[in-house]
Amino acid sequence: MLNHAGHPVRRAKLRHYLMCPPTYFDVAYSINPWMDPSGHIDHALAVRQWSGLVDAYRSTGHRVDLLEPLPGLPDMVFAANGATVVDGCTLPAKFANPEREAEAAIHTEWHQRNGILYGGGAVQPAVAVNEAEGDFAVLSRSILAGYGFRTTPEAHRELATLTGREVISLELVDPRLFHLDLALAVLDDERDHIAYYPDAFSKGSRRLLAGLFPDALIASELDAYAFGLNTVSDGLHVFIPAGARQLREGLAAAGYWPISVDLSELIKGGGGVKCCTQEIRPARNTRATSVGLAPLLPDERVERPAPFRLRASEEDSSFQRDVREEHHIRRAGASS
């Protein structure tokens, strides 16, 4: 079914996310071009921003489980890098840098203990280097997989063997976009709709993407470097870093509901919305649930009830402001 603008009617599915509070977040070393150990980190602000993202997920109906942070592991907040879960099958990470090696065992233990929650089977130990959802993007029947900086092509074969899915390898060439989730975002994992920044990929991979996804949204360099592709989508709501304004407009025009989230402190560590969010995709016999229909496009000035209620908080977070401004939602009982 298409909406009045000719786009599919967007529907959200309830999701299950694993996240880790930034209790010990810091930039104590540099393992990517965004990290500057000489810079200042506002730890209280990092916690408030991360909490705003959790609130955004829960306010739209999604489940968020928390991984306990441990001292000495400042990058644990970037939970997407810890494991990949597809159809209840789990492939833990095997990190490229020694600074993050210990995180893999923590994620492995969590999935071994909690797999019953999502119909999970055995957790397969990783042999080749992979940084999980940093470089694996899951579609309806296949998986896009990045290589060139962190995850190796051998890991692509491991994931294909574990999941029984086709894994499509894509070569990354921009050091600032060192993970696939900085260069490409899955917007609708049922219709296989994506957004990506072409110059992040080799010529061969650009040709492959153009052939496979002719309807993809194309991001600009400005949006990519603002972490605009480091987003999470439930098929309707797209949780996107606050700086990616042009991409946000493109998402709204395509029938999505973009929700801006300010993670400026965490971006200093090289991670945004998606980096903080590991998705737990249950076994196939688990039934997906729709949580809403696409909102009106921004040029339609008709009020209608919001599909969810935002929570009042001590501070008015950026995602709350943007939702109200862009979709004319009044937050009942909250003062700015």
Coordinates of C-alpha atoms in Angstrom, one line a residue:
M1 CA 0.0 0.0 0.0
L2 CA 1.3 3.5 -1.0
N3 CA 0.6 6.8 0.8
H4 CA -0.5 10.0 -1.1
A5 CA 3.2 10.8 -1.9
G6 CA 3.7 7.4 -3.6
H7 CA 5.8 5.9 -0.8
P8 CA 5.0 2.7 1.0
V9 CA 3.1 3.2 4.2
R10 CA 5.7 2.9 6.9
R11 CA 5.0 0.5 9.8
A12 CA 7.1 0.1 13.0
K13 CA 7.9 -3.3 14.5
L14 CA 8.6 -3.6 18.2
R15 CA 12.3 -4.2 18.7
H16 CA 14.5 -5.6 21.4
Y17 CA 17.7 -3.7 22.1
L18 CA 20.8 -4.3 24.3
M19 CA 22.5 -1.2 25.5
C20 CA 25.2 -0.3 28.1
P21 CA 25.3 2.9 30.2
P22 CA 28.2 5.2 29.6
T23 CA 29.2 5.1 33.3
Y24 CA 32.9 4.7 32.5
F25 CA 32.9 6.3 29.1
D26 CA 36.0 8.3 28.3
V27 CA 38.4 8.9 25.4
A28 CA 41.5 7.5 27.0
Y29 CA 43.1 6.3 23.8
S30 CA 42.7 6.8 20.1
I31 CA 41.7 3.8 17.9
N32 CA 39.7 5.8 15.3
P33 CA 40.0 9.3 13.7
W34 CA 37.3 10.8 15.9
M35 CA 39.0 10.1 19.2
D36 CA 41.2 12.8 20.8
P37 CA 42.5 11.8 24.3
S38 CA 43.5 15.4 24.9
G39 CA 39.9 16.6 24.6
H40 CA 37.4 17.1 27.4
I41 CA 34.6 14.7 28.1
D42 CA 31.5 15.9 30.1
H43 CA 30.6 12.6 31.7
A44 CA 27.3 13.9 33.2
L45 CA 26.2 15.1 29.8
A46 CA 27.2 11.8 28.1
V47 CA 24.9 10.0 30.6
R48 CA 22.0 12.4 30.1
Q49 CA 22.3 12.1 26.3
W50 CA 22.5 8.3 26.4
S51 CA 19.5 8.3 28.7
G52 CA 17.6 10.4 26.2
L53 CA 18.2 7.8 23.6
V54 CA 16.9 5.0 25.9
D55 CA 13.8 7.1 26.7
A56 CA 13.2 7.6 23.0
Y57 CA 13.2 3.9 22.4
R58 CA 11.0 3.0 25.3
S59 CA 8.6 5.9 24.5
T60 CA 8.0 4.3 21.1
G61 CA 7.3 0.9 22.6
H62 CA 10.7 -0.9 22.3
R63 CA 12.3 -3.1 24.8
V64 CA 15.7 -2.1 26.1
D65 CA 17.8 -4.4 28.2
L66 CA 21.0 -3.1 29.9
L67 CA 24.5 -4.6 30.0
E68 CA 26.4 -3.8 33.2
P69 CA 29.3 -1.5 32.5
L70 CA 32.7 -2.3 33.9
P71 CA 35.6 0.1 34.8
G72 CA 38.5 0.1 32.5
L73 CA 36.3 -0.5 29.4
P74 CA 35.3 3.0 28.3
D75 CA 33.9 1.9 25.0
M76 CA 31.4 -0.6 26.4
V77 CA 28.7 2.0 25.7
F78 CA 29.0 1.2 22.0
A79 CA 27.1 -2.1 22.5
A80 CA 26.5 -2.6 18.8
N81 CA 30.1 -3.8 18.4
G82 CA 29.7 -6.6 20.9
A83 CA 27.7 -9.2 19.1
T84 CA 25.4 -9.8 16.1
V85 CA 22.1 -11.6 16.7
V86 CA 20.1 -12.9 13.6
D87 CA 17.1 -15.2 13.9
G88 CA 18.2 -16.1 17.5
C89 CA 21.8 -17.0 16.4
T90 CA 24.6 -15.1 18.0
L91 CA 28.1 -14.3 16.7
P92 CA 30.1 -12.4 19.3
A93 CA 32.7 -9.9 18.3
K94 CA 36.4 -10.5 18.0
F95 CA 37.8 -6.9 18.2
A96 CA 40.6 -5.6 16.0
N97 CA 42.1 -3.5 18.7
P98 CA 43.3 -4.8 22.1
E99 CA 41.8 -2.0 24.0
R100 CA 38.3 -3.5 23.4
E101 CA 39.1 -7.3 23.4
A102 CA 37.7 -7.9 26.9
E103 CA 34.2 -6.6 25.8
A104 CA 33.6 -9.7 23.6
A105 CA 33.6 -12.1 26.6
I106 CA 31.1 -9.9 28.4
H107 CA 28.7 -10.0 25.5
T108 CA 29.1 -13.7 25.0
E109 CA 28.2 -14.4 28.6
W110 CA 25.2 -12.1 28.4
H111 CA 23.8 -13.9 25.4
Q112 CA 24.6 -17.4 26.8
R113 CA 22.6 -16.4 30.0
N114 CA 19.7 -14.6 28.3
G115 CA 19.3 -16.4 25.0
I116 CA 16.0 -17.9 26.2
L117 CA 14.5 -14.4 26.0
Y118 CA 14.7 -14.5 22.2
G119 CA 14.6 -18.2 21.3
G120 CA 18.4 -18.1 21.0
G121 CA 20.5 -21.1 20.2
A122 CA 24.1 -21.7 21.0
V123 CA 26.5 -18.7 20.9
Q124 CA 29.1 -19.5 18.2
P125 CA 32.6 -18.3 19.2
A126 CA 34.2 -16.0 16.6
V127 CA 37.4 -17.1 14.8
A128 CA 37.9 -14.2 12.4
V129 CA 38.0 -10.5 13.4
N130 CA 34.6 -8.9 13.4
E131 CA 33.1 -5.9 15.1
A132 CA 29.5 -7.1 15.0
E133 CA 26.8 -4.7 14.0
G134 CA 29.5 -2.0 13.4
D135 CA 30.0 -3.9 10.1
F136 CA 26.9 -6.1 9.7
A137 CA 23.6 -4.6 8.5
V138 CA 20.7 -7.1 8.5
L139 CA 18.1 -7.0 5.8
S140 CA 15.0 -9.2 5.3
R141 CA 16.9 -12.2 3.9
S142 CA 20.5 -11.1 3.5
I143 CA 23.2 -9.3 5.4
L144 CA 25.4 -6.4 4.2
A145 CA 28.9 -6.7 5.6
G146 CA 31.7 -4.1 5.6
Y147 CA 35.4 -4.7 5.4
G148 CA 38.5 -2.7 4.9
F149 CA 39.3 -1.3 8.4
R150 CA 38.1 -3.6 11.1
T151 CA 36.0 -6.7 10.2
T152 CA 37.6 -9.2 7.8
P153 CA 36.0 -11.0 4.8
E154 CA 36.6 -14.3 6.7
A155 CA 34.1 -13.1 9.3
H156 CA 31.6 -12.6 6.5
R157 CA 31.8 -16.3 5.7
E158 CA 31.4 -17.2 9.4
L159 CA 28.2 -15.2 9.7
A160 CA 26.9 -16.7 6.5
T161 CA 27.5 -20.2 7.8
L162 CA 25.9 -19.4 11.2
T163 CA 22.8 -17.8 9.8
G164 CA 22.3 -19.5 6.5
R165 CA 21.8 -16.1 4.9
E166 CA 23.5 -14.5 1.9
V167 CA 26.2 -12.1 3.1
I168 CA 27.1 -9.3 0.7
S169 CA 30.6 -7.9 1.2
L170 CA 31.2 -4.1 0.8
E171 CA 34.6 -2.5 0.8
L172 CA 35.0 0.7 3.0
V173 CA 37.6 3.2 1.9
D174 CA 37.1 6.3 4.0
P175 CA 39.0 6.1 7.3
R176 CA 36.6 8.4 9.1
L177 CA 33.8 6.0 8.2
F178 CA 35.6 3.0 9.4
H179 CA 32.5 0.9 10.2
L180 CA 29.7 0.1 7.9
D181 CA 27.2 1.6 10.3
L182 CA 28.8 5.0 9.7
A183 CA 28.4 4.7 5.9
L184 CA 25.0 2.9 5.6
A185 CA 21.8 2.6 7.5
V186 CA 18.9 0.1 7.1
L187 CA 15.7 2.0 7.2
D188 CA 13.2 -0.8 6.5
D189 CA 14.4 -4.4 7.0
E190 CA 11.2 -5.9 5.5
R191 CA 11.3 -3.9 2.2
D192 CA 15.2 -3.7 2.2
H193 CA 15.2 0.1 2.0
I194 CA 18.5 1.7 3.0
A195 CA 20.4 5.0 3.0
Y196 CA 24.1 5.3 2.3
Y197 CA 27.0 7.6 1.4
P198 CA 28.5 6.4 -1.9
D199 CA 32.0 7.9 -1.4
A200 CA 32.5 5.7 1.7
F201 CA 32.8 2.7 -0.6
S202 CA 35.1 1.4 -3.3
K203 CA 34.0 1.8 -6.9
G204 CA 33.0 -1.9 -7.1
S205 CA 30.9 -1.7 -3.9
R206 CA 29.2 1.5 -5.1
R207 CA 28.2 -0.2 -8.3
L208 CA 26.9 -3.1 -6.3
L209 CA 24.8 -0.9 -4.0
A210 CA 23.4 1.1 -6.9
G211 CA 22.3 -2.1 -8.6
L212 CA 20.8 -3.7 -5.5
F213 CA 19.1 -0.7 -4.0
P214 CA 18.0 1.7 -6.7
D215 CA 15.5 3.4 -4.3
A216 CA 18.1 4.1 -1.6
L217 CA 18.3 7.5 0.0
I218 CA 21.7 9.0 -0.8
A219 CA 23.4 10.9 2.0
S220 CA 25.8 13.8 1.6
E221 CA 29.3 14.0 3.0
L222 CA 28.0 16.5 5.6
D223 CA 25.3 14.2 6.8
A224 CA 27.7 11.2 6.9
Y225 CA 30.3 13.1 8.9
A226 CA 27.6 14.2 11.3
F227 CA 27.0 10.5 12.0
G228 CA 23.6 10.8 10.2
L229 CA 23.9 7.2 8.9
N230 CA 24.6 5.9 12.4
T231 CA 20.9 5.6 12.9
V232 CA 18.4 3.0 14.2
S233 CA 15.1 2.5 12.5
D234 CA 12.1 0.4 13.5
G235 CA 10.6 0.7 10.0
L236 CA 8.8 4.0 10.9
H237 CA 10.7 5.9 13.5
V238 CA 14.3 6.7 12.6
F239 CA 16.4 7.7 15.6
I240 CA 19.1 9.9 14.0
P241 CA 21.9 12.1 15.4
A242 CA 20.8 15.7 15.7
G243 CA 23.3 17.2 13.1
A244 CA 22.1 15.4 10.0
R245 CA 19.4 17.8 8.9
Q246 CA 19.4 17.2 5.2
L247 CA 19.1 13.4 5.6
R248 CA 16.4 14.0 8.2
E249 CA 14.4 15.9 5.6
G250 CA 14.8 13.1 3.1
L251 CA 13.6 10.6 5.6
A252 CA 10.5 12.6 6.3
A253 CA 9.8 13.0 2.6
A254 CA 10.0 9.2 2.2
G255 CA 7.4 8.6 4.9
Y256 CA 9.6 8.0 7.9
W257 CA 9.3 9.7 11.3
P258 CA 12.8 11.0 12.1
I259 CA 13.5 11.6 15.8
S260 CA 16.7 13.6 16.5
V261 CA 18.9 12.6 19.4
D262 CA 21.8 14.6 20.6
L263 CA 24.8 12.3 21.3
S264 CA 27.5 14.9 20.9
E265 CA 29.6 13.7 23.8
L266 CA 29.6 10.1 22.7
I267 CA 30.4 11.1 19.1
K268 CA 33.8 12.2 20.6
G269 CA 34.5 8.4 21.0
G270 CA 33.5 7.7 17.4
G271 CA 30.0 6.4 18.0
G272 CA 26.4 7.5 17.6
V273 CA 22.9 6.2 17.9
K274 CA 23.5 2.8 16.2
C275 CA 26.9 2.3 17.9
C276 CA 25.1 2.4 21.2
T277 CA 22.4 0.0 20.1
Q278 CA 22.7 -3.8 19.6
E279 CA 19.5 -5.3 18.1
I280 CA 18.5 -8.7 19.3
R281 CA 16.6 -10.3 16.4
P282 CA 14.6 -13.3 17.7
A283 CA 14.2 -16.7 16.2
R284 CA 11.9 -16.8 13.2
N285 CA 9.0 -18.3 15.1
T286 CA 8.7 -15.1 17.1
R287 CA 6.0 -12.9 15.8
A288 CA 6.7 -9.2 15.0
T289 CA 4.3 -6.5 16.2
S290 CA 3.3 -3.3 14.4
V291 CA 3.4 -0.3 16.7
G292 CA 2.1 2.4 14.4
L293 CA 1.6 3.9 11.0
A294 CA 3.6 6.6 9.2
P295 CA 2.8 10.1 10.3
L296 CA 1.7 12.9 8.1
L297 CA 4.5 14.5 6.0
P298 CA 5.8 17.9 7.3
D299 CA 3.8 19.9 4.7
E300 CA 0.5 18.6 6.0
R301 CA -0.8 20.9 8.8
V302 CA -3.4 18.6 10.3
E303 CA -3.3 17.8 13.9
R304 CA -3.8 14.2 15.0
P305 CA -3.1 12.2 18.2
A306 CA 0.5 11.2 18.7
P307 CA 1.1 7.4 18.5
F308 CA 3.1 7.6 21.7
R309 CA 3.5 9.9 24.7
L310 CA 6.9 11.4 25.5
R311 CA 8.0 11.3 29.1
A312 CA 8.5 14.5 31.1
S313 CA 12.1 14.9 32.4
E314 CA 14.1 17.4 34.2
E315 CA 15.7 18.6 31.0
D316 CA 14.0 19.0 27.6
S317 CA 16.1 16.7 25.4
S318 CA 16.7 17.3 21.7
F319 CA 14.6 14.4 20.5
Q320 CA 11.6 15.7 22.5
R321 CA 12.0 19.2 21.0
D322 CA 12.4 17.9 17.5
V323 CA 9.4 15.6 17.7
R324 CA 7.2 18.4 18.8
E325 CA 8.5 20.9 16.3
E326 CA 8.4 18.6 13.3
H327 CA 5.2 16.6 14.0
H328 CA 3.3 19.1 16.1
I329 CA 3.0 16.9 19.1
R330 CA 2.1 18.5 22.4
R331 CA 3.6 16.8 25.4
A332 CA 0.9 16.7 28.0
G333 CA 1.8 17.8 31.4
A334 CA 5.4 18.7 30.7
S335 CA 7.0 22.1 30.8
S336 CA 10.1 23.2 28.9

